[in-house]
CSV table of C-alpha atoms in Angstrom, one decimal:
chain,number,residue,atom,x,y,z
A,1,MET,CA,111.8,-76.1,-49.6
A,2,ALA,CA,114.1,-77.0,-52.5
A,3,ASP,CA,115.3,-80.1,-50.5
A,4,HIS,CA,111.7,-81.3,-50.5
A,5,GLY,CA,111.1,-80.9,-54.2
A,6,VAL,CA,109.3,-77.6,-54.0
A,7,THR,CA,110.0,-75.2,-56.9
A,8,VAL,CA,111.8,-72.1,-55.7
A,9,GLN,CA,114.1,-69.6,-57.4
A,10,ARG,CA,117.7,-70.8,-57.7
A,11,PHE,CA,119.8,-68.8,-55.2
A,12,PHE,CA,123.0,-68.5,-53.2
A,13,VAL,CA,123.7,-66.7,-49.9
A,14,ALA,CA,126.9,-64.7,-49.7
A,15,ASP,CA,128.7,-62.9,-46.8
A,16,THR,CA,131.2,-60.9,-48.9
A,17,ALA,CA,130.8,-58.7,-52.0
A,18,ASN,CA,133.3,-61.0,-53.9
A,19,ASP,CA,131.2,-64.1,-53.0
A,20,ALA,CA,128.1,-62.3,-54.2
A,21,LEU,CA,129.7,-61.5,-57.5
A,22,GLU,CA,130.8,-65.1,-58.0
A,23,ALA,CA,127.3,-66.3,-57.1
A,24,ALA,CA,125.8,-64.0,-59.7
A,25,LYS,CA,128.1,-65.4,-62.4
A,26,ARG,CA,127.4,-69.0,-61.4
A,27,LEU,CA,123.6,-68.5,-61.6
A,28,LYS,CA,123.8,-67.7,-65.4
A,29,ALA,CA,120.4,-66.1,-65.1
A,30,ALA,CA,118.8,-63.6,-67.5
A,31,GLU,CA,118.1,-61.3,-64.5
A,32,ILE,CA,119.3,-61.4,-60.9
A,33,VAL,CA,117.7,-60.2,-57.7
A,34,LEU,CA,119.9,-59.2,-54.7
A,35,LYS,CA,118.3,-59.1,-51.3
A,36,ALA,CA,119.8,-57.9,-47.9
A,37,GLN,CA,119.2,-60.6,-45.3
A,38,ILE,CA,117.9,-59.2,-42.0
A,39,LEU,CA,115.0,-60.2,-39.7
A,40,ALA,CA,112.7,-57.3,-40.7
A,41,GLY,CA,110.2,-56.5,-43.4
A,42,GLY,CA,110.0,-53.5,-45.7
A,43,ARG,CA,113.6,-54.1,-47.0
A,44,GLY,CA,112.7,-52.9,-50.5
A,45,LYS,CA,112.1,-49.4,-49.3
A,46,GLY,CA,114.8,-49.4,-46.7
A,47,VAL,CA,118.0,-47.2,-46.7
A,48,PHE,CA,121.6,-48.2,-45.9
A,49,SER,CA,124.0,-46.3,-43.7
A,50,SER,CA,126.3,-46.4,-46.9
A,51,GLY,CA,123.7,-44.2,-48.6
A,52,LEU,CA,122.4,-47.0,-50.9
A,53,LYS,CA,118.6,-46.9,-51.2
A,54,GLY,CA,116.6,-50.2,-51.2
A,55,GLY,CA,117.5,-53.6,-49.7
A,56,VAL,CA,116.3,-55.4,-52.8
A,57,HIS,CA,117.8,-54.7,-56.3
A,58,LEU,CA,117.3,-56.2,-59.7
A,59,THR,CA,119.9,-56.3,-62.4
A,60,LYS,CA,120.7,-58.0,-65.7
A,61,ASP,CA,124.5,-57.4,-65.3
A,62,PRO,CA,126.2,-59.8,-62.9
A,63,SER,CA,129.1,-57.4,-62.4
A,64,VAL,CA,126.8,-54.9,-60.8
A,65,VAL,CA,126.0,-57.4,-58.0
A,66,GLY,CA,129.4,-57.1,-56.5
A,67,GLN,CA,129.2,-53.2,-56.4
A,68,LEU,CA,125.7,-53.3,-54.8
A,69,ALA,CA,126.7,-56.0,-52.2
A,70,GLU,CA,129.8,-53.8,-51.3
A,71,GLN,CA,127.3,-51.1,-50.3
A,72,MET,CA,125.1,-53.6,-48.3
A,73,ILE,CA,127.3,-55.9,-46.4
A,74,GLY,CA,128.7,-54.4,-43.2
A,75,TYR,CA,126.3,-51.5,-43.3
A,76,ASN,CA,123.1,-50.9,-41.3
A,77,LEU,CA,119.7,-51.1,-43.2
A,78,THR,CA,116.9,-49.1,-41.7
A,79,THR,CA,113.3,-50.1,-42.6
A,80,LYS,CA,109.9,-49.4,-41.1
A,81,GLN,CA,110.3,-52.5,-38.9
A,82,THR,CA,113.9,-52.0,-37.6
A,83,PRO,CA,115.1,-49.9,-34.7
A,84,LYS,CA,115.9,-46.3,-35.9
A,85,ASP,CA,119.6,-47.0,-36.3
A,86,GLY,CA,118.8,-50.0,-38.5
A,87,VAL,CA,120.3,-53.5,-38.4
A,88,LYS,CA,123.7,-54.5,-39.7
A,89,VAL,CA,123.6,-56.6,-42.9
A,90,LYS,CA,126.0,-59.5,-42.7
A,91,LYS,CA,124.6,-61.6,-45.6
A,92,VAL,CA,122.9,-61.1,-49.0
A,93,MET,CA,120.8,-63.5,-51.1
A,94,VAL,CA,121.7,-63.6,-54.8
A,95,ALA,CA,118.8,-65.2,-56.7
A,96,GLU,CA,117.5,-65.8,-60.2
A,97,ALA,CA,114.8,-63.3,-60.9
A,98,LEU,CA,111.7,-64.7,-62.5
A,99,ASN,CA,108.7,-62.9,-64.0
A,100,ILE,CA,105.4,-63.6,-62.4
A,101,SER,CA,102.4,-63.7,-64.8
A,102,ARG,CA,99.8,-64.5,-62.0
A,103,GLU,CA,99.9,-64.6,-58.2
A,104,THR,CA,97.9,-66.7,-55.8
A,105,TYR,CA,98.0,-67.4,-52.1
A,106,PHE,CA,98.4,-70.8,-50.5
A,107,ALA,CA,99.0,-71.9,-46.9
A,108,ILE,CA,98.9,-75.0,-44.7
A,109,LEU,CA,98.0,-74.3,-41.1
A,110,MET,CA,97.3,-76.2,-38.0
A,111,ASP,CA,93.6,-75.4,-37.1
A,112,ARG,CA,92.2,-76.0,-33.7
A,113,ALA,CA,88.6,-75.9,-35.0
A,114,CYS,CA,89.1,-79.1,-37.0
A,115,ASN,CA,91.9,-80.6,-34.8
A,116,GLY,CA,94.4,-80.9,-37.7
A,117,PRO,CA,96.0,-79.4,-40.8
A,118,VAL,CA,94.0,-77.2,-43.2
A,119,LEU,CA,94.9,-76.1,-46.7
A,120,VAL,CA,93.9,-72.5,-47.3
A,121,GLY,CA,94.1,-70.8,-50.7
A,122,SER,CA,93.0,-67.8,-52.7
A,123,PRO,CA,93.3,-66.8,-56.4
A,124,GLU,CA,94.0,-63.3,-55.0
A,125,GLY,CA,97.7,-63.6,-54.1
A,126,GLY,CA,100.6,-61.2,-53.6
A,127,VAL,CA,98.4,-59.0,-51.3
A,128,ASP,CA,97.4,-58.9,-47.7
A,129,ILE,CA,95.3,-62.1,-47.3
A,130,GLU,CA,93.5,-60.6,-44.3
A,131,GLU,CA,92.2,-57.9,-46.5
A,132,VAL,CA,91.0,-60.4,-49.1
A,133,ALA,CA,89.2,-62.4,-46.3
A,134,ALA,CA,87.5,-59.2,-45.1
A,135,LYS,CA,86.4,-57.9,-48.5
A,136,SER,CA,85.9,-61.0,-50.6
A,137,PRO,CA,85.4,-64.1,-48.3
A,138,GLU,CA,84.1,-66.1,-51.2
A,139,LEU,CA,87.7,-66.0,-52.6
A,140,ILE,CA,89.1,-67.9,-49.6
A,141,PHE,CA,89.0,-71.7,-50.1
A,142,LYS,CA,89.7,-74.3,-47.4
A,143,GLU,CA,90.3,-78.1,-47.4
A,144,GLU,CA,90.5,-80.0,-44.1
A,145,ILE,CA,93.1,-82.7,-44.1
A,146,ASP,CA,92.9,-86.1,-42.4
A,147,ILE,CA,96.3,-86.2,-40.5
A,148,PHE,CA,96.5,-90.0,-41.0
A,149,GLU,CA,95.5,-90.0,-44.7
A,150,GLY,CA,97.3,-86.9,-45.9
A,151,VAL,CA,96.4,-84.8,-48.9
A,152,ARG,CA,94.3,-86.8,-51.4
A,153,ASP,CA,95.0,-86.2,-55.1
A,154,THR,CA,91.4,-85.0,-55.5
A,155,GLN,CA,91.9,-82.4,-52.7
A,156,ALA,CA,95.2,-81.1,-54.3
A,157,LEU,CA,93.6,-80.8,-57.7
A,158,LYS,CA,90.5,-79.1,-56.3
A,159,MET,CA,92.7,-76.5,-54.5
A,160,ALA,CA,94.8,-76.0,-57.7
A,161,GLU,CA,91.5,-75.4,-59.6
A,162,ASN,CA,90.2,-73.0,-57.0
A,163,LEU,CA,93.5,-71.1,-57.2
A,164,GLY,CA,92.8,-70.6,-61.0
A,165,PHE,CA,95.5,-72.9,-62.4
A,166,LYS,CA,94.5,-74.2,-65.8
A,167,GLY,CA,95.6,-76.9,-68.3
A,168,PRO,CA,98.9,-78.6,-67.4
A,169,LEU,CA,99.5,-76.0,-64.7
A,170,ARG,CA,96.6,-77.5,-62.7
A,171,GLN,CA,98.5,-80.8,-62.2
A,172,GLN,CA,101.8,-79.0,-61.6
A,173,ALA,CA,100.2,-76.8,-58.9
A,174,ALA,CA,98.6,-79.9,-57.3
A,175,ASP,CA,102.0,-81.7,-57.2
A,176,GLN,CA,103.5,-78.6,-55.6
A,177,ILE,CA,100.7,-78.6,-53.0
A,178,LYS,CA,101.4,-82.2,-52.1
A,179,LYS,CA,105.1,-81.6,-51.8
A,180,LEU,CA,104.4,-78.6,-49.6
A,181,TYR,CA,102.3,-80.8,-47.3
A,182,ASN,CA,105.1,-83.4,-47.2
A,183,LEU,CA,107.4,-80.5,-46.1
A,184,PHE,CA,104.9,-79.3,-43.5
A,185,LEU,CA,104.9,-82.8,-41.9
A,186,LYS,CA,108.6,-83.6,-42.2
A,187,ILE,CA,109.8,-80.3,-40.6
A,188,ASP,CA,107.2,-80.2,-37.8
A,189,ALA,CA,105.8,-76.9,-39.1
A,190,THR,CA,102.7,-75.2,-37.6
A,191,GLN,CA,102.4,-73.0,-40.7
A,192,VAL,CA,103.7,-72.9,-44.2
A,193,GLU,CA,102.5,-69.8,-46.0
A,194,VAL,CA,103.3,-69.1,-49.7
A,195,ASN,CA,102.5,-65.7,-51.0
A,196,PRO,CA,102.8,-65.4,-53.9
A,197,PHE,CA,102.3,-69.0,-55.1
A,198,GLY,CA,102.6,-68.0,-58.7
A,199,GLU,CA,103.0,-69.0,-62.3
A,200,THR,CA,105.6,-67.7,-64.8
A,201,PRO,CA,105.1,-66.8,-68.4
A,202,GLU,CA,107.1,-69.9,-69.3
A,203,GLY,CA,104.5,-72.1,-67.6
A,204,GLN,CA,106.1,-72.9,-64.3
A,205,VAL,CA,104.5,-73.0,-60.8
A,206,VAL,CA,106.9,-71.4,-58.3
A,207,CYS,CA,106.8,-70.6,-54.6
A,208,PHE,CA,108.2,-67.0,-54.8
A,209,ASP,CA,108.0,-66.0,-51.1
A,210,ALA,CA,107.2,-68.0,-48.0
A,211,LYS,CA,106.9,-67.9,-44.2
A,212,ILE,CA,107.3,-71.0,-42.1
A,213,ASN,CA,106.6,-71.4,-38.4
A,214,PHE,CA,108.1,-74.4,-36.5
A,215,ASP,CA,106.7,-76.2,-33.5
A,216,ASP,CA,109.1,-75.3,-30.6
A,217,ASN,CA,108.2,-78.7,-29.0
A,218,ALA,CA,109.9,-80.4,-32.0
A,219,GLU,CA,113.3,-78.8,-31.4
A,220,PHE,CA,114.7,-82.2,-30.2
A,221,ARG,CA,114.1,-83.8,-33.6
A,222,GLN,CA,114.6,-80.7,-35.8
A,223,LYS,CA,118.1,-79.8,-34.6
A,224,ASP,CA,119.4,-78.7,-38.0
A,225,ILE,CA,116.5,-76.3,-38.5
A,226,PHE,CA,116.6,-74.8,-35.0
A,227,ALA,CA,120.4,-74.4,-35.4
A,228,MET,CA,119.7,-71.9,-38.2
A,229,ASP,CA,118.0,-69.5,-35.8
A,230,ASP,CA,120.0,-66.3,-36.1
A,231,LYS,CA,120.1,-64.8,-32.6
A,232,SER,CA,122.7,-62.2,-33.5
A,233,GLU,CA,120.0,-59.5,-33.9
A,234,ASN,CA,118.6,-60.2,-30.4
A,235,GLU,CA,119.6,-58.2,-27.4
A,236,PRO,CA,122.5,-60.1,-25.6
A,237,ILE,CA,120.5,-60.2,-22.4
A,238,GLU,CA,117.6,-61.9,-24.3
A,239,ASN,CA,120.0,-64.6,-25.5
A,240,GLU,CA,121.4,-65.1,-22.0
A,241,ALA,CA,117.9,-65.4,-20.6
A,242,ALA,CA,117.0,-68.0,-23.2
A,243,GLN,CA,119.9,-70.2,-22.0
A,244,TYR,CA,118.0,-70.6,-18.7
A,245,ASP,CA,114.5,-71.1,-20.3
A,246,LEU,CA,113.5,-67.5,-19.4
A,247,LYS,CA,111.5,-65.3,-21.7
A,248,TYR,CA,113.0,-61.8,-21.4
A,249,ILE,CA,112.1,-58.6,-23.2
A,250,GLY,CA,113.7,-55.3,-22.1
A,251,LEU,CA,111.5,-52.2,-21.7
A,252,ASP,CA,112.4,-48.6,-20.9
A,253,GLY,CA,111.1,-48.3,-17.3
A,254,ASN,CA,112.7,-48.8,-13.9
A,255,ILE,CA,110.6,-51.5,-12.1
A,256,ALA,CA,111.8,-55.0,-12.9
A,257,CYS,CA,109.1,-57.6,-13.2
A,258,PHE,CA,109.7,-61.2,-12.2
A,259,VAL,CA,106.6,-63.3,-13.1
A,260,ASN,CA,105.5,-66.8,-14.0
A,261,GLY,CA,103.3,-67.0,-17.1
A,262,ALA,CA,103.1,-64.6,-20.1
A,263,GLY,CA,99.6,-63.5,-19.3
A,264,LEU,CA,100.4,-62.7,-15.7
A,265,ALA,CA,103.6,-60.9,-16.9
A,266,MET,CA,101.6,-58.7,-19.2
A,267,ALA,CA,99.0,-58.0,-16.5
A,268,THR,CA,101.9,-57.1,-14.1
A,269,CYS,CA,103.4,-54.6,-16.6
A,270,ASP,CA,99.9,-53.1,-17.0
A,271,ILE,CA,99.2,-52.7,-13.3
A,272,ILE,CA,102.6,-51.1,-12.7
A,273,SER,CA,101.7,-48.5,-15.4
A,274,LEU,CA,98.2,-48.0,-13.9
A,275,ASN,CA,99.8,-47.1,-10.6
A,276,GLY,CA,102.1,-44.5,-12.2
A,277,GLY,CA,105.2,-46.7,-12.6
A,278,LYS,CA,107.1,-48.0,-15.7
A,279,PRO,CA,108.1,-51.6,-16.1
A,280,ALA,CA,111.8,-52.2,-16.9
A,281,ASN,CA,111.2,-55.6,-18.5
A,282,PHE,CA,108.9,-58.5,-19.3
A,283,LEU,CA,110.3,-61.6,-17.7
A,284,ASP,CA,108.4,-64.9,-17.8
A,285,LEU,CA,109.7,-67.8,-15.7
A,286,GLY,CA,107.4,-70.3,-17.2
A,287,GLY,CA,106.0,-73.4,-15.5
A,288,GLY,CA,108.8,-75.7,-14.5
A,289,VAL,CA,110.7,-73.3,-12.2
A,290,LYS,CA,113.9,-74.4,-10.5
A,291,GLU,CA,115.9,-72.5,-7.8
A,292,ALA,CA,118.8,-72.0,-10.2
A,293,GLN,CA,116.5,-70.3,-12.7
A,294,VAL,CA,115.3,-67.9,-10.0
A,295,TYR,CA,118.9,-67.1,-9.2
A,296,GLN,CA,119.8,-66.4,-12.9
A,297,ALA,CA,116.6,-64.3,-13.3
A,298,PHE,CA,117.7,-62.1,-10.4
A,299,LYS,CA,121.2,-61.9,-11.8
A,300,LEU,CA,119.8,-60.6,-15.2
A,301,LEU,CA,117.5,-58.1,-13.5
A,302,THR,CA,120.1,-56.7,-11.1
A,303,ALA,CA,122.6,-56.3,-14.0
A,304,ASP,CA,120.3,-53.7,-15.7
A,305,PRO,CA,121.4,-50.3,-14.4
A,306,LYS,CA,117.9,-48.9,-15.1
A,307,VAL,CA,116.3,-51.1,-12.4
A,308,GLU,CA,115.4,-49.3,-9.2
A,309,ALA,CA,113.0,-51.9,-7.8
A,310,ILE,CA,112.0,-55.5,-8.4
A,311,LEU,CA,108.5,-56.8,-8.2
A,312,VAL,CA,108.1,-60.6,-7.9
A,313,ASN,CA,104.6,-61.8,-8.8
A,314,ILE,CA,104.1,-65.6,-8.6
A,315,PHE,CA,100.9,-67.5,-8.9
A,316,GLY,CA,101.8,-71.0,-8.0
A,317,GLY,CA,99.8,-73.6,-9.9
A,318,ILE,CA,102.4,-76.0,-11.2
A,319,VAL,CA,105.0,-73.7,-9.7
A,320,ASN,CA,106.0,-74.4,-6.1
A,321,CYS,CA,106.1,-71.1,-4.2
A,322,ALA,CA,108.7,-72.5,-1.7
A,323,ILE,CA,111.2,-73.2,-4.6
A,324,VAL,CA,110.8,-69.6,-5.7
A,325,ALA,CA,111.2,-68.3,-2.1
A,326,ASN,CA,114.4,-70.3,-1.7
A,327,GLY,CA,115.7,-69.0,-5.0
A,328,ILE,CA,114.9,-65.4,-4.0
A,329,THR,CA,116.7,-65.6,-0.6
A,330,LYS,CA,119.8,-67.3,-2.2
A,331,ALA,CA,119.9,-64.6,-4.9
A,332,CYS,CA,119.4,-61.7,-2.5
A,333,GLN,CA,122.2,-63.0,-0.2
A,334,GLU,CA,124.7,-63.9,-2.9
A,335,LEU,CA,124.1,-60.9,-5.2
A,336,GLU,CA,123.9,-58.4,-2.3
A,337,LEU,CA,120.6,-56.9,-3.6
A,338,LYS,CA,120.8,-53.1,-3.4
A,339,VAL,CA,117.3,-52.2,-4.7
A,340,PRO,CA,113.8,-52.5,-3.0
A,341,LEU,CA,112.2,-55.9,-3.5
A,342,VAL,CA,108.4,-56.4,-3.4
A,343,VAL,CA,107.1,-60.0,-3.4
A,344,ARG,CA,103.6,-61.3,-4.0
A,345,LEU,CA,103.2,-65.1,-3.8
A,346,GLU,CA,100.0,-67.1,-4.1
A,347,GLY,CA,99.2,-70.7,-4.6
A,348,THR,CA,101.0,-74.0,-4.1
A,349,ASN,CA,103.0,-74.1,-0.8
A,350,VAL,CA,102.5,-70.4,-0.3
A,351,HIS,CA,102.6,-70.6,3.6
A,352,GLU,CA,106.0,-72.4,3.5
A,353,ALA,CA,107.2,-69.7,1.1
A,354,HIS,CA,106.1,-66.9,3.4
A,355,ARG,CA,107.9,-68.6,6.3
A,356,ILE,CA,111.2,-68.9,4.3
A,357,LEU,CA,111.1,-65.2,3.3
A,358,SER,CA,110.2,-63.9,6.8
A,359,GLU,CA,112.9,-66.0,8.5
A,360,SER,CA,115.5,-64.9,6.0
A,361,GLY,CA,116.0,-61.6,7.7
A,362,LEU,CA,116.2,-59.9,4.3
A,363,PRO,CA,114.5,-56.5,3.7
A,364,ILE,CA,111.7,-58.0,1.5
A,365,THR,CA,108.4,-56.2,1.3
A,366,SER,CA,105.4,-58.6,1.2
A,367,ALA,CA,102.3,-57.8,-0.7
A,368,SER,CA,98.8,-59.3,-0.2
A,369,ASP,CA,97.7,-59.1,-3.9
A,370,LEU,CA,98.8,-57.8,-7.3
A,371,GLU,CA,97.3,-54.3,-6.8
A,372,ASP,CA,99.1,-54.0,-3.4
A,373,ALA,CA,102.3,-55.2,-4.9
A,374,ALA,CA,102.2,-52.7,-7.7
A,375,ARG,CA,101.5,-49.8,-5.3
A,376,LYS,CA,104.4,-50.8,-3.0
A,377,ALA,CA,106.8,-51.2,-5.9
A,378,VAL,CA,105.9,-47.8,-7.4
A,379,ALA,CA,106.1,-46.2,-3.9
A,380,SER,CA,109.6,-47.7,-3.3
A,381,VAL,CA,110.9,-46.0,-6.4
A,382,THR,CA,109.2,-42.7,-5.7
A,383,LYS,CA,110.8,-42.7,-2.2
A,384,LYS,CA,114.2,-43.1,-3.7
């Protein structure tokens, strides 16, 4: 945001207590805020394994920053959004603390209804915007933007006025809105949400906190941004799956799911549960399936010691069932599959796929539909 001329607090990121102390001295700020950097909310009320309470601390004494960072870096922080053991803090943010005299809400979103970007704002900032929308819808203001024309001066000024900025602050807020829109376009964002978009007693409009979502399809031209994605807090198996364009989420059951499409994957998990079983994972192959992907998916599933059966559920639209069948037979032979395998295939090239599976000589249980597949998968585990 700072790179695009948007006003934010001055800050540094440090990964040692000594660096945090040096950063605090360099800021030369009247007050400093120190924030633990983890991918979870509720940090302010969190607790560290070092005994320190709170992942966000304010101080006017730069020397205290080093002592606090010492109790943060390398320790686990547990909040309402982390696993019960917390998440290890490897970095802290050392920022200039600013007083906020008034808080508003401002966002730029991609909106399907108007086929383009929309400015959304409310003078009620710093709180849950959904609550404001439900209780006081008249306090939510929208401006549709022509993607070719961009934000007009009149639109930016109108939004600033609706947000309650007065006098010279109105023009300052309008300038910030235009810079935020420029940022939105340049970084291929699908959402830039600033809450609070506030003003200070000194008469400065500042973006105090923000959430930005990026369009995954723009990764090829936003390499620097996507390189910042911190995968260290993910499960290692999820990172491995991502290398092969597989979406994997581990669950606590014993029946592995191997499915194409997120909706079908969720339905498969549900129907396993309805039949008395427990899914071991959510694994989405996606659309452009290749044999190598099928092989890697099986490798991931069979590496999980909890897995006692595998249920393959493929609905071939853009997916060729024969490619999946070839991948399944190759994986079963090379990985020497030891658990029951139930396969339900439907759609493109399904007859060829059934032929490949039946001629493979492998102990594969075929299912006629999803209900039949779930029943057979649950029964295979019960038998064991």
